[in-house]
Amino acid sequence: MKKYIYIFKSELMTNLQYIFDIIVGFISYCIMIFIFFNLWKYIYSDPSELINGYSMGQMIWYVIVTEILWMSLGGRQLSKKICNDVRSGNIAYNINKPYNYVGYILFSHMGLFLLKFILLTILGVVLGLIFLGSFPNISILSIVLVLISCLFATIINILLITTIALISFYIEDANPFYWLYSKVILILGTIFPIEFFPVFLQPIFKYSPIYVVSYGPAKLFVDFNWNSCIEIFILQGAYLILSILLSNFIYKKGVRKLNVNGG
Amino acid sequence: MLTEVKNQIKVNILSTKYALEREMLNKVTFVSNIIFMILNNASFIVQWVILYAIKDNIGGYSFKQVLLLWGLAAMGYGVSRFFFKNAFNLSDMINTGKLDNYLVQPKNVLLAAITSDVEVSALGDILYAYIILLIYGLSLKSFLLFTLFGITAGFILASVSVIFSSLAFWFGRVEVISNTLNSIMTNFATYPEGIFKGIIKILFYTILPLGFASYLPVQIMTNFNIYNLLVVIFIVLLFIGLAFLTFYKGLRKYSSTNLMNARV
Amino acid sequence: MAVITVKDLSKNFKVKVKEKGLKGSIKSIIKPKYNIIKAVKNISFSIEKGEMVAFIGPNGAGKSTSIKMMTGILFPDKGEIDVLGLNPEKDRRKLAYSIGCVFGQKEQLWTHLTPYDNFKFFGAIYDIPEKQVEKKIDEFRELFELDEFINTPVRNLSLGQRIRCEIVASLIHEPKVLFLDEPTIGLDPVVKEKIRTLIKRMNKEYKTTVILTSHDVSDIEKLCKRVIIVNKGQIVLDDTMENLKYHYLNKKIIDAKMKEKVNLEDKDGITILKDKDYNLKLEVDLKKTSISEAINLLNTDNIIDINISNVPLEQIISSIYKDGDK
C-alpha cells in the first residue's frame, strides 16, 4: 500500500507545478455553468416551478456536481495514456515491476483527479452561490456521504475507462470505444437527470454506469434522502467489485497474449 | 498585383492539398475521424430534443433555428480548423521558431503558416453542417447563404485565434489564453443568443464575435436583410485585417528559436 | 562587387528569468524579470560575389542569429544590412526570390511527397513556370545525383539524401546567395564528404555565393576560402583560410619518446605541452626559433621516436575563441 501512496503523492506533486495551467483551464468550467444557468433561467418561467420534479436551483446544482465529476476525471488523457502504453509496448516493462498495473494507473490518476476535484469543488460552490444565492438544504454528514460517493464514482469511472482502453490489446486503437463511453456519460448523465428522459429508458439508465458515476452523487447532493443514499452505495459497491474484476481480468489476459506474441 | 494574389492563392491551395494527402495516407483513420466527428455533433441533438420537449421557444429560437445555429457553428468550426488548422497552434509555432521556413519564402508568412496543416475531423464538421442544412430545408438560396456564412464564420474564428496567438510575440507562452478563448467561442456558439443578457452580449459583438459568426447569420437566413449581410461581410474583412496587422506587428519581435535556447 | 554588406549589426534577446517552483512561477507572472542577452554585438563585414564564407563559433556565439538577420527572419536592433542591394528588414519578400536557405535542423520538405513533387511545390512558391521547373530539376538531378531516389517519398530517404534534397529545393529558383545553417549536422563522415563535394560543384557551376555555418571544422577547411570566427556575439577573426593556416602553421607540435627523462624548461618560442615519464610534447613557434633548435635541446641520441606535425585546425580555432574571451 505504501508504494501506491507514494505513486499518488509524486503524481500530485508533479501536477502542482502546472497549477496555473489547470486554473486557467477552469475558465471553461465557469463558462459551462454560466451557460447552463442562463439556459435554465430562461426555461424556468418562475423559480418556484418544478420540471420533472426539479426546481431551477436543483437543476443548476445538479449540473455543477456532474460537471465537477466530469471535468476533474480527465478521461481522454487516461485512455490515451493506456492505449499508448499498450501500443508502444511500454506496458511490458510494467509486468516485471512489483506492482499491479491497474493499481498503478488508478493511483497515479487519482493524484491528478483529486487536485482538480478539490479546486473545482471550491469553484463550483462559489459559482452556485453567486448565480443562485442559495445552497441545497443538506447536513454536514450528508455532504460527507456525497463526497464519498463522488470518490467511488471516480474510482469506478477510472477502472471502467482502464478496462475499455485495455481493449487495445486486441484491436489497434481502443480510443473510439472510450469516445463512445464518454459520449454516453456526457450526454445522458451530465446535462440532465435521468428523470428528463422517456420513462421506458429510465430503468435501463438506472442500472447503467451513468447512475453510479454521475447521476447518483449529484442527485444525492440536490435531494438527499437515506433511501437513495443506501441504494447508490449498494450499486456503487457492486460496480466497484465488477470494475476491479473486469480491469484486472482484461489486463492479465492481454499481457498473456502479449507474451505469446513476444511483445 | 493580380498575378501575385493568384500565385499566393495557388500556393496555399497546394499546401492544403498536400496536407490533406498526408492525412489520407492512413485511410481507416481518415474515414473514422470524419465519421466520429459527425456522430459526435449529432449526439448533442439529444439535448435539444429534450429541451424543446419542455418548452417550444428557447431564447427566441424555434427548434429549426437552433438546428440552423448548430449547422452554422459546425460549419464555422470546420472551415476554420480544416483550412487554417495552424491558426490554432500559432502561438506554439511562434515560440518554437517554426516560422523560419516561411520567412525565407517570398510569400505571405501568416497564410503559409496557418495553411500548412489540416484537421481531418473538421471535414466531419462540414459534412455534418450540410446534413443539418438538409434537415432545415435545402434551397438554392439557403445553400448559398449557408455556405457563405460558414466561410465568413471560419474566417472570423481563425482571425480571432491569430490575433490572440500573436500575443506570443510579446508575451511568450499565451497558448493557455488563446486556447481558452477558442474553446469559449466553441462552447457559446451552440446556444441561442436570447438566453444571455447584459455584458456578455457586448462581448458577442466584440472580442468573442459570435454575433457576427453565428447569430446575425441565423437572423439573416430566417429573415433576409441585405443590410445585415453587408454588416457581416464588413466585420469579417475587419477581423481579417486586424489579424494580419497584429501578426505582422508582432513579427518584428520574432526571435526564432533563440528564446528557447537561451532559457536557463 | 559586394553581395552582402553588414555594418554595426547588433541584436539583443530579452529572456524571462524564472525561479524554480510554484513561488517562482507566480512571481514570474506578476513581476517578470528579464535578462538581456546580447546575441550579436556590432559586427561588420562584407562578402563578395561567388565567395564561400564560413561562419564558425561555439553554440550561442551568434552565428545563426547573424544569418537569420541577413535572410530577414529576425529584425536587427541596430545596424545596417544590405543583401544584393536590398534591406532584408523591409524587402523580405523581394529578397526571398534571390536567396536560398537550408536549416539543417528545420526541414522544409513535405515528408510524404517525393523529392520531385517537393521541388515542384517550391517552384510554385517562387512563381516559376512548370516547364522551367522541370528543366531545372533535370539539371540538379545530374549535379546532385538524385536519380536513385527522386521518386521515393522523402520520409523513406536517409538523412544524407534528405539534406541533398533540401539543398536542391532551396536552389530551384536559382538564388544568388545560398545560406546553409549547419547543413551536415548529424551526418556520418562519408556522407558529409559527399555533401561537401556537391556544394563545391554547385558553387563552381552557378557562381552562387555561399554562406555556411558549421560546428565541423573539416566542413570549413574543405569548402571555404574565407572564415569568419564569431564568439560571444563578436567577430574575433575574419581572414582567408590560407592566412589562418599560415599564421598558425608557424607553430609545430613535436611529440617525442625518450630513452631517459630530460628536464626541460619553457624557452622563448618553445612551450612544453606535456612532460610525462618518457613522453614529451612541445609546441615550437617558428617565428622565434627553429625545429633544429628544439631538437637540439632534446639530445638527439636520447630520442626513440619523434613526430613533427601541424597544429590541428580545430585547436587553432578553439585557441582563437579563448583569445577572444580575454
PDB file of C-alpha atoms in Angstrom, chain A:
ATOM      1  CA  MET A   1       0.000   0.000   0.000  1.00  0.00           C
ATOM      2  CA  LYS A   2       2.874   2.333   0.798  1.00  0.00           C
ATOM      3  CA  LYS A   3       4.151   2.333  -2.769  1.00  0.00           C
ATOM      4  CA  TYR A   4       0.732   3.235  -4.151  1.00  0.00           C
ATOM      5  CA  ILE A   5       0.546   6.165  -1.779  1.00  0.00           C
ATOM      6  CA  TYR A   6       3.977   7.191  -2.999  1.00  0.00           C
ATOM      7  CA  ILE A   7       2.838   6.998  -6.647  1.00  0.00           C
ATOM      8  CA  PHE A   8      -0.206   9.056  -5.743  1.00  0.00           C
ATOM      9  CA  LYS A   9       1.882  11.650  -3.917  1.00  0.00           C
ATOM     10  CA  SER A  10       4.506  12.075  -6.603  1.00  0.00           C
ATOM     11  CA  GLU A  11       1.830  12.463  -9.280  1.00  0.00           C
ATOM     12  CA  LEU A  12       0.112  15.066  -7.131  1.00  0.00           C
ATOM     13  CA  MET A  13       3.357  16.970  -6.662  1.00  0.00           C
ATOM     14  CA  THR A  14       4.137  16.942 -10.390  1.00  0.00           C
ATOM     15  CA  ASN A  15       0.740  18.355 -11.138  1.00  0.00           C
ATOM     16  CA  LEU A  16       1.069  21.080  -8.548  1.00  0.00           C
ATOM     17  CA  GLN A  17       3.722  22.590 -10.777  1.00  0.00           C
ATOM     18  CA  TYR A  18       1.194  23.123 -13.534  1.00  0.00           C
ATOM     19  CA  ILE A  19      -1.341  24.612 -11.225  1.00  0.00           C
ATOM     20  CA  PHE A  20      -1.540  27.825 -13.191  1.00  0.00           C
ATOM     21  CA  ASP A  21      -2.410  25.989 -16.399  1.00  0.00           C
ATOM     22  CA  ILE A  22      -5.044  23.980 -14.562  1.00  0.00           C
ATOM     23  CA  ILE A  23      -6.622  27.059 -13.048  1.00  0.00           C
ATOM     24  CA  VAL A  24      -6.863  28.796 -16.402  1.00  0.00           C
ATOM     25  CA  GLY A  25      -8.476  25.647 -17.801  1.00  0.00           C
ATOM     26  CA  PHE A  26     -11.169  26.052 -15.173  1.00  0.00           C
ATOM     27  CA  ILE A  27     -12.443  29.066 -17.045  1.00  0.00           C
ATOM     28  CA  SER A  28     -14.113  26.532 -19.319  1.00  0.00           C
ATOM     29  CA  TYR A  29     -15.924  25.149 -16.305  1.00  0.00           C
ATOM     30  CA  CYS A  30     -17.186  28.595 -15.339  1.00  0.00           C
ATOM     31  CA  ILE A  31     -18.401  29.111 -18.884  1.00  0.00           C
ATOM     32  CA  MET A  32     -20.309  25.829 -18.900  1.00  0.00           C
ATOM     33  CA  ILE A  33     -22.024  26.644 -15.625  1.00  0.00           C
ATOM     34  CA  PHE A  34     -22.724  30.163 -16.833  1.00  0.00           C
ATOM     35  CA  ILE A  35     -24.341  28.827 -19.998  1.00  0.00           C
ATOM     36  CA  PHE A  36     -26.474  26.309 -18.095  1.00  0.00           C
ATOM     37  CA  PHE A  37     -27.515  28.951 -15.592  1.00  0.00           C
ATOM     38  CA  ASN A  38     -28.729  31.199 -18.398  1.00  0.00           C
ATOM     39  CA  LEU A  39     -30.375  28.315 -20.215  1.00  0.00           C
ATOM     40  CA  TRP A  40     -32.366  27.094 -17.217  1.00  0.00           C
ATOM     41  CA  LYS A  41     -33.193  30.590 -16.095  1.00  0.00           C
ATOM     42  CA  TYR A  42     -34.779  31.143 -19.491  1.00  0.00           C
ATOM     43  CA  ILE A  43     -36.633  27.846 -19.435  1.00  0.00           C
ATOM     44  CA  TYR A  44     -37.992  28.141 -15.875  1.00  0.00           C
ATOM     45  CA  SER A  45     -40.561  30.910 -16.131  1.00  0.00           C
ATOM     46  CA  ASP A  46     -40.625  31.340 -12.339  1.00  0.00           C
ATOM     47  CA  PRO A  47     -38.232  29.935  -9.715  1.00  0.00           C
ATOM     48  CA  SER A  48     -40.926  28.004  -7.888  1.00  0.00           C
ATOM     49  CA  GLU A  49     -41.792  25.965 -10.982  1.00  0.00           C
ATOM     50  CA  LEU A  50     -40.862  22.260 -10.975  1.00  0.00           C
ATOM     51  CA  ILE A  51     -39.815  20.470 -14.155  1.00  0.00           C
ATOM     52  CA  ASN A  52     -39.753  16.674 -13.891  1.00  0.00           C
ATOM     53  CA  GLY A  53     -39.620  17.156 -10.136  1.00  0.00           C
ATOM     54  CA  TYR A  54     -36.643  19.511 -10.130  1.00  0.00           C
ATOM     55  CA  SER A  55     -36.612  23.164  -9.159  1.00  0.00           C
ATOM     56  CA  MET A  56     -34.368  25.549 -11.067  1.00  0.00           C
ATOM     57  CA  GLY A  57     -31.895  25.638  -8.166  1.00  0.00           C
ATOM     58  CA  GLN A  58     -31.705  21.848  -8.099  1.00  0.00           C
ATOM     59  CA  MET A  59     -31.167  21.657 -11.863  1.00  0.00           C
ATOM     60  CA  ILE A  60     -28.216  24.022 -11.684  1.00  0.00           C
ATOM     61  CA  TRP A  61     -26.650  22.393  -8.626  1.00  0.00           C
ATOM     62  CA  TYR A  62     -27.076  19.050 -10.377  1.00  0.00           C
ATOM     63  CA  VAL A  63     -25.070  20.273 -13.345  1.00  0.00           C
ATOM     64  CA  ILE A  64     -22.476  21.891 -11.060  1.00  0.00           C
ATOM     65  CA  VAL A  65     -21.794  18.497  -9.447  1.00  0.00           C
ATOM     66  CA  THR A  66     -21.850  16.380 -12.606  1.00  0.00           C
ATOM     67  CA  GLU A  67     -19.578  18.827 -14.399  1.00  0.00           C
ATOM     68  CA  ILE A  68     -17.119  18.751 -11.470  1.00  0.00           C
ATOM     69  CA  LEU A  69     -17.018  14.962 -11.721  1.00  0.00           C
ATOM     70  CA  TRP A  70     -16.717  15.067 -15.472  1.00  0.00           C
ATOM     71  CA  MET A  71     -14.040  17.745 -15.758  1.00  0.00           C
ATOM     72  CA  SER A  72     -11.831  16.524 -12.937  1.00  0.00           C
ATOM     73  CA  LEU A  73     -11.859  12.993 -14.364  1.00  0.00           C
ATOM     74  CA  GLY A  74      -9.512  13.695 -17.303  1.00  0.00           C
ATOM     75  CA  GLY A  75     -10.765  10.575 -19.056  1.00  0.00           C
ATOM     76  CA  ARG A  76      -9.383  11.232 -22.514  1.00  0.00           C
ATOM     77  CA  GLN A  77      -5.912  11.735 -21.144  1.00  0.00           C
ATOM     78  CA  LEU A  78      -6.178   8.473 -19.222  1.00  0.00           C
ATOM     79  CA  SER A  79      -7.457   6.477 -22.163  1.00  0.00           C
ATOM     80  CA  LYS A  80      -4.771   7.901 -24.443  1.00  0.00           C
ATOM     81  CA  LYS A  81      -2.041   7.058 -21.956  1.00  0.00           C
ATOM     82  CA  ILE A  82      -3.134   3.447 -21.572  1.00  0.00           C
ATOM     83  CA  CYS A  83      -3.642   2.947 -25.321  1.00  0.00           C
ATOM     84  CA  ASN A  84      -0.156   4.325 -25.914  1.00  0.00           C
ATOM     85  CA  ASP A  85       1.306   2.122 -23.199  1.00  0.00           C
ATOM     86  CA  VAL A  86      -0.164  -0.925 -24.891  1.00  0.00           C
ATOM     87  CA  ARG A  87       0.694   0.070 -28.433  1.00  0.00           C
ATOM     88  CA  SER A  88       4.239   1.164 -27.698  1.00  0.00           C
ATOM     89  CA  GLY A  89       4.893  -1.974 -25.664  1.00  0.00           C
ATOM     90  CA  ASN A  90       5.659   0.144 -22.600  1.00  0.00           C
ATOM     91  CA  ILE A  91       3.212  -1.979 -20.707  1.00  0.00           C
ATOM     92  CA  ALA A  92       5.618  -4.889 -20.984  1.00  0.00           C
ATOM     93  CA  TYR A  93       8.068  -3.074 -18.721  1.00  0.00           C
ATOM     94  CA  ASN A  94       5.403  -2.869 -16.082  1.00  0.00           C
ATOM     95  CA  ILE A  95       4.955  -6.621 -15.983  1.00  0.00           C
ATOM     96  CA  ASN A  96       8.185  -7.105 -14.084  1.00  0.00           C
ATOM     97  CA  LYS A  97       7.605  -4.281 -11.685  1.00  0.00           C
ATOM     98  CA  PRO A  98       6.441  -5.171  -8.204  1.00  0.00           C
ATOM     99  CA  TYR A  99       3.057  -3.570  -8.527  1.00  0.00           C
ATOM    100  CA  ASN A 100      -0.206  -4.177 -10.260  1.00  0.00           C
ATOM    101  CA  TYR A 101      -0.559  -2.113 -13.460  1.00  0.00           C
ATOM    102  CA  VAL A 102      -4.223  -1.351 -12.882  1.00  0.00           C
ATOM    103  CA  GLY A 103      -3.401  -0.242  -9.347  1.00  0.00           C
ATOM    104  CA  TYR A 104      -0.630   1.928 -10.648  1.00  0.00           C
ATOM    105  CA  ILE A 105      -2.930   3.588 -13.184  1.00  0.00           C
ATOM    106  CA  LEU A 106      -5.671   4.094 -10.620  1.00  0.00           C
ATOM    107  CA  PHE A 107      -3.479   5.744  -8.012  1.00  0.00           C
ATOM    108  CA  SER A 108      -1.421   7.868 -10.350  1.00  0.00           C
ATOM    109  CA  HIS A 109      -4.567   9.145 -11.997  1.00  0.00           C
ATOM    110  CA  MET A 110      -6.236   9.792  -8.655  1.00  0.00           C
ATOM    111  CA  GLY A 111      -3.394  12.207  -7.908  1.00  0.00           C
ATOM    112  CA  LEU A 112      -4.403  14.300 -10.863  1.00  0.00           C
ATOM    113  CA  PHE A 113      -8.101  13.891 -10.168  1.00  0.00           C
ATOM    114  CA  LEU A 114      -8.004  14.890  -6.523  1.00  0.00           C
ATOM    115  CA  LEU A 115      -6.183  18.127  -7.197  1.00  0.00           C
ATOM    116  CA  LYS A 116      -8.668  19.166  -9.879  1.00  0.00           C
ATOM    117  CA  PHE A 117     -11.610  17.895  -7.852  1.00  0.00           C
ATOM    118  CA  ILE A 118     -10.761  19.997  -4.803  1.00  0.00           C
ATOM    119  CA  LEU A 119     -10.237  23.153  -6.829  1.00  0.00           C
ATOM    120  CA  LEU A 120     -13.319  22.584  -8.979  1.00  0.00           C
ATOM    121  CA  THR A 121     -15.459  21.909  -5.918  1.00  0.00           C
ATOM    122  CA  ILE A 122     -14.469  25.219  -4.371  1.00  0.00           C
ATOM    123  CA  LEU A 123     -15.110  26.915  -7.697  1.00  0.00           C
ATOM    124  CA  GLY A 124     -18.434  25.136  -8.184  1.00  0.00           C
ATOM    125  CA  VAL A 125     -19.726  26.111  -4.747  1.00  0.00           C
ATOM    126  CA  VAL A 126     -18.702  29.732  -5.268  1.00  0.00           C
ATOM    127  CA  LEU A 127     -20.359  29.815  -8.688  1.00  0.00           C
ATOM    128  CA  GLY A 128     -23.518  28.244  -7.335  1.00  0.00           C
ATOM    129  CA  LEU A 129     -23.701  30.785  -4.526  1.00  0.00           C
ATOM    130  CA  ILE A 130     -23.094  33.681  -6.910  1.00  0.00           C
ATOM    131  CA  PHE A 131     -25.645  32.591  -9.501  1.00  0.00           C
ATOM    132  CA  LEU A 132     -28.321  31.186  -7.207  1.00  0.00           C
ATOM    133  CA  GLY A 133     -27.618  32.843  -3.879  1.00  0.00           C
ATOM    134  CA  SER A 134     -28.589  29.670  -2.039  1.00  0.00           C
ATOM    135  CA  PHE A 135     -27.168  26.283  -1.094  1.00  0.00           C
ATOM    136  CA  PRO A 136     -29.112  22.997  -1.096  1.00  0.00           C
ATOM    137  CA  ASN A 137     -30.646  22.144   2.245  1.00  0.00           C
ATOM    138  CA  ILE A 138     -28.199  19.450   3.297  1.00  0.00           C
ATOM    139  CA  SER A 139     -26.465  18.396   6.543  1.00  0.00           C
ATOM    140  CA  ILE A 140     -22.701  18.125   7.059  1.00  0.00           C
ATOM    141  CA  LEU A 141     -22.967  14.348   7.370  1.00  0.00           C
ATOM    142  CA  SER A 142     -24.810  14.165   4.058  1.00  0.00           C
ATOM    143  CA  ILE A 143     -22.163  16.308   2.391  1.00  0.00           C
ATOM    144  CA  VAL A 144     -19.507  13.887   3.606  1.00  0.00           C
ATOM    145  CA  LEU A 145     -21.527  10.992   2.177  1.00  0.00           C
ATOM    146  CA  VAL A 146     -21.898  12.820  -1.141  1.00  0.00           C
ATOM    147  CA  LEU A 147     -18.136  13.375  -1.257  1.00  0.00           C
ATOM    148  CA  ILE A 148     -17.524   9.692  -0.565  1.00  0.00           C
ATOM    149  CA  SER A 149     -19.898   8.704  -3.341  1.00  0.00           C
ATOM    150  CA  CYS A 150     -18.076  11.158  -5.658  1.00  0.00           C
ATOM    151  CA  LEU A 151     -14.840   9.389  -4.817  1.00  0.00           C
ATOM    152  CA  PHE A 152     -16.378   5.978  -5.529  1.00  0.00           C
ATOM    153  CA  ALA A 153     -17.878   7.318  -8.740  1.00  0.00           C
ATOM    154  CA  THR A 154     -14.450   8.411  -9.948  1.00  0.00           C
ATOM    155  CA  ILE A 155     -12.702   5.191  -8.968  1.00  0.00           C
ATOM    156  CA  ILE A 156     -15.334   3.215 -10.880  1.00  0.00           C
ATOM    157  CA  ASN A 157     -15.034   5.612 -13.798  1.00  0.00           C
ATOM    158  CA  ILE A 158     -11.242   5.263 -13.929  1.00  0.00           C
ATOM    159  CA  LEU A 159     -11.437   1.486 -13.723  1.00  0.00           C
ATOM    160  CA  LEU A 160     -14.075   1.277 -16.443  1.00  0.00           C
ATOM    161  CA  ILE A 161     -12.049   3.556 -18.705  1.00  0.00           C
ATOM    162  CA  THR A 162      -8.971   1.450 -17.973  1.00  0.00           C
ATOM    163  CA  THR A 163     -10.916  -1.666 -18.967  1.00  0.00           C
ATOM    164  CA  ILE A 164     -12.050  -0.031 -22.170  1.00  0.00           C
ATOM    165  CA  ALA A 165      -8.593   1.311 -23.011  1.00  0.00           C
ATOM    166  CA  LEU A 166      -7.031  -2.102 -22.429  1.00  0.00           C
ATOM    167  CA  ILE A 167      -9.092  -3.424 -25.346  1.00  0.00           C
ATOM    168  CA  SER A 168      -6.096  -2.064 -27.254  1.00  0.00           C
ATOM    169  CA  PHE A 169      -4.526  -5.451 -26.589  1.00  0.00           C
ATOM    170  CA  TYR A 170      -6.969  -6.904 -29.090  1.00  0.00           C
ATOM    171  CA  ILE A 171      -7.673  -4.135 -31.578  1.00  0.00           C
ATOM    172  CA  GLU A 172      -5.401  -1.475 -32.974  1.00  0.00           C
ATOM    173  CA  ASP A 173      -6.949   1.533 -31.295  1.00  0.00           C
ATOM    174  CA  ALA A 174      -9.414   1.478 -28.416  1.00  0.00           C
ATOM    175  CA  ASN A 175      -9.853   5.251 -28.304  1.00  0.00           C
ATOM    176  CA  PRO A 176     -13.120   5.140 -30.290  1.00  0.00           C
ATOM    177  CA  PHE A 177     -14.598   2.878 -27.596  1.00  0.00           C
ATOM    178  CA  TYR A 178     -13.579   5.354 -24.947  1.00  0.00           C
ATOM    179  CA  TRP A 179     -15.111   8.060 -27.058  1.00  0.00           C
ATOM    180  CA  LEU A 180     -18.401   6.232 -27.210  1.00  0.00           C
ATOM    181  CA  TYR A 181     -18.392   5.665 -23.441  1.00  0.00           C
ATOM    182  CA  SER A 182     -17.607   9.312 -22.755  1.00  0.00           C
ATOM    183  CA  LYS A 183     -20.401  10.488 -25.055  1.00  0.00           C
ATOM    184  CA  VAL A 184     -22.921   8.308 -23.268  1.00  0.00           C
ATOM    185  CA  ILE A 185     -21.841   9.626 -19.865  1.00  0.00           C
ATOM    186  CA  LEU A 186     -21.701  13.226 -21.065  1.00  0.00           C
ATOM    187  CA  ILE A 187     -24.975  13.389 -22.988  1.00  0.00           C
ATOM    188  CA  LEU A 188     -27.087  11.063 -20.896  1.00  0.00           C
ATOM    189  CA  GLY A 189     -25.549  11.533 -17.481  1.00  0.00           C
ATOM    190  CA  THR A 190     -24.249  15.067 -17.139  1.00  0.00           C
ATOM    191  CA  ILE A 191     -26.593  17.553 -18.696  1.00  0.00           C
ATOM    192  CA  PHE A 192     -29.917  16.212 -17.412  1.00  0.00           C
ATOM    193  CA  PRO A 193     -31.003  13.996 -14.544  1.00  0.00           C
ATOM    194  CA  ILE A 194     -32.372  10.611 -15.570  1.00  0.00           C
ATOM    195  CA  GLU A 195     -35.952  11.811 -14.966  1.00  0.00           C
ATOM    196  CA  PHE A 196     -35.771  14.015 -18.066  1.00  0.00           C
ATOM    197  CA  PHE A 197     -35.575  11.022 -20.393  1.00  0.00           C
ATOM    198  CA  PRO A 198     -38.503   8.966 -21.659  1.00  0.00           C
ATOM    199  CA  VAL A 199     -39.975   6.701 -18.975  1.00  0.00           C
ATOM    200  CA  PHE A 200     -39.136   3.449 -20.771  1.00  0.00           C
ATOM    201  CA  LEU A 201     -35.409   4.362 -20.806  1.00  0.00           C
ATOM    202  CA  GLN A 202     -35.168   5.226 -17.132  1.00  0.00           C
ATOM    203  CA  PRO A 203     -34.830   1.659 -15.726  1.00  0.00           C
ATOM    204  CA  ILE A 204     -32.021   0.960 -18.224  1.00  0.00           C
ATOM    205  CA  PHE A 205     -30.214   4.113 -17.131  1.00  0.00           C
ATOM    206  CA  LYS A 206     -30.604   3.175 -13.516  1.00  0.00           C
ATOM    207  CA  TYR A 207     -28.505   0.050 -13.864  1.00  0.00           C
ATOM    208  CA  SER A 208     -26.034   1.536 -16.330  1.00  0.00           C
ATOM    209  CA  PRO A 209     -22.746   3.160 -15.253  1.00  0.00           C
ATOM    210  CA  ILE A 210     -24.413   6.562 -15.752  1.00  0.00           C
ATOM    211  CA  TYR A 211     -26.197   6.062 -12.474  1.00  0.00           C
ATOM    212  CA  VAL A 212     -23.147   5.259 -10.360  1.00  0.00           C
ATOM    213  CA  VAL A 213     -20.545   7.541 -11.955  1.00  0.00           C
ATOM    214  CA  SER A 214     -22.572  10.684 -12.491  1.00  0.00           C
ATOM    215  CA  TYR A 215     -26.264  10.802 -11.670  1.00  0.00           C
ATOM    216  CA  GLY A 216     -26.025   9.184  -8.235  1.00  0.00           C
ATOM    217  CA  PRO A 217     -23.735  11.595  -6.378  1.00  0.00           C
ATOM    218  CA  ALA A 218     -25.317  14.664  -7.991  1.00  0.00           C
ATOM    219  CA  LYS A 219     -28.857  13.578  -7.222  1.00  0.00           C
ATOM    220  CA  LEU A 220     -27.821  12.825  -3.656  1.00  0.00           C
ATOM    221  CA  PHE A 221     -26.492  16.349  -3.327  1.00  0.00           C
ATOM    222  CA  VAL A 222     -29.548  18.178  -4.643  1.00  0.00           C
ATOM    223  CA  ASP A 223     -32.136  15.930  -3.000  1.00  0.00           C
ATOM    224  CA  PHE A 224     -30.665  13.936  -0.118  1.00  0.00           C
ATOM    225  CA  ASN A 225     -32.614  11.069   1.383  1.00  0.00           C
ATOM    226  CA  TRP A 226     -31.418   7.928   3.124  1.00  0.00           C
ATOM    227  CA  ASN A 227     -33.201   5.522   0.824  1.00  0.00           C
ATOM    228  CA  SER A 228     -31.488   6.708  -2.326  1.00  0.00           C
ATOM    229  CA  CYS A 229     -28.231   7.091  -0.392  1.00  0.00           C
ATOM    230  CA  ILE A 230     -28.225   3.408   0.545  1.00  0.00           C
ATOM    231  CA  GLU A 231     -29.308   2.444  -2.940  1.00  0.00           C
ATOM    232  CA  ILE A 232     -26.483   4.407  -4.538  1.00  0.00           C
ATOM    233  CA  PHE A 233     -23.852   2.961  -2.228  1.00  0.00           C
ATOM    234  CA  ILE A 234     -25.049  -0.578  -2.880  1.00  0.00           C
ATOM    235  CA  LEU A 235     -24.939  -0.032  -6.621  1.00  0.00           C
ATOM    236  CA  GLN A 236     -21.543   1.669  -6.403  1.00  0.00           C
ATOM    237  CA  GLY A 237     -20.218  -1.224  -4.333  1.00  0.00           C
ATOM    238  CA  ALA A 238     -21.404  -3.715  -6.912  1.00  0.00           C
ATOM    239  CA  TYR A 239     -19.920  -1.683  -9.771  1.00  0.00           C
ATOM    240  CA  LEU A 240     -16.659  -1.261  -7.876  1.00  0.00           C
ATOM    241  CA  ILE A 241     -16.207  -5.004  -7.484  1.00  0.00           C
ATOM    242  CA  LEU A 242     -17.261  -5.587 -11.067  1.00  0.00           C
ATOM    243  CA  SER A 243     -14.880  -2.974 -12.484  1.00  0.00           C
ATOM    244  CA  ILE A 244     -11.913  -4.227 -10.400  1.00  0.00           C
ATOM    245  CA  LEU A 245     -12.535  -7.754 -11.638  1.00  0.00           C
ATOM    246  CA  LEU A 246     -13.040  -6.676 -15.227  1.00  0.00           C
ATOM    247  CA  SER A 247      -9.998  -4.426 -15.461  1.00  0.00           C
ATOM    248  CA  ASN A 248      -7.670  -6.992 -13.887  1.00  0.00           C
ATOM    249  CA  PHE A 249      -9.133  -9.781 -15.963  1.00  0.00           C
ATOM    250  CA  ILE A 250      -8.586  -7.987 -19.273  1.00  0.00           C
ATOM    251  CA  TYR A 251      -5.109  -6.861 -18.198  1.00  0.00           C
ATOM    252  CA  LYS A 252      -3.988 -10.363 -17.276  1.00  0.00           C
ATOM    253  CA  LYS A 253      -5.446 -11.879 -20.436  1.00  0.00           C
ATOM    254  CA  GLY A 254      -3.962  -9.133 -22.561  1.00  0.00           C
ATOM    255  CA  VAL A 255      -0.498  -9.498 -21.075  1.00  0.00           C
ATOM    256  CA  ARG A 256      -0.587 -13.223 -21.716  1.00  0.00           C
ATOM    257  CA  LYS A 257      -1.406 -12.516 -25.345  1.00  0.00           C
ATOM    258  CA  LEU A 258       1.490 -10.069 -25.451  1.00  0.00           C
ATOM    259  CA  ASN A 259       3.859 -12.719 -24.062  1.00  0.00           C
ATOM    260  CA  VAL A 260       2.779 -15.255 -26.648  1.00  0.00           C
ATOM    261  CA  ASN A 261       3.468 -12.758 -29.392  1.00  0.00           C
ATOM    262  CA  GLY A 262       6.801 -11.955 -27.866  1.00  0.00           C
ATOM    263  CA  GLY A 263       5.847  -8.357 -27.041  1.00  0.00           C
TER     264      GLY A 263
END
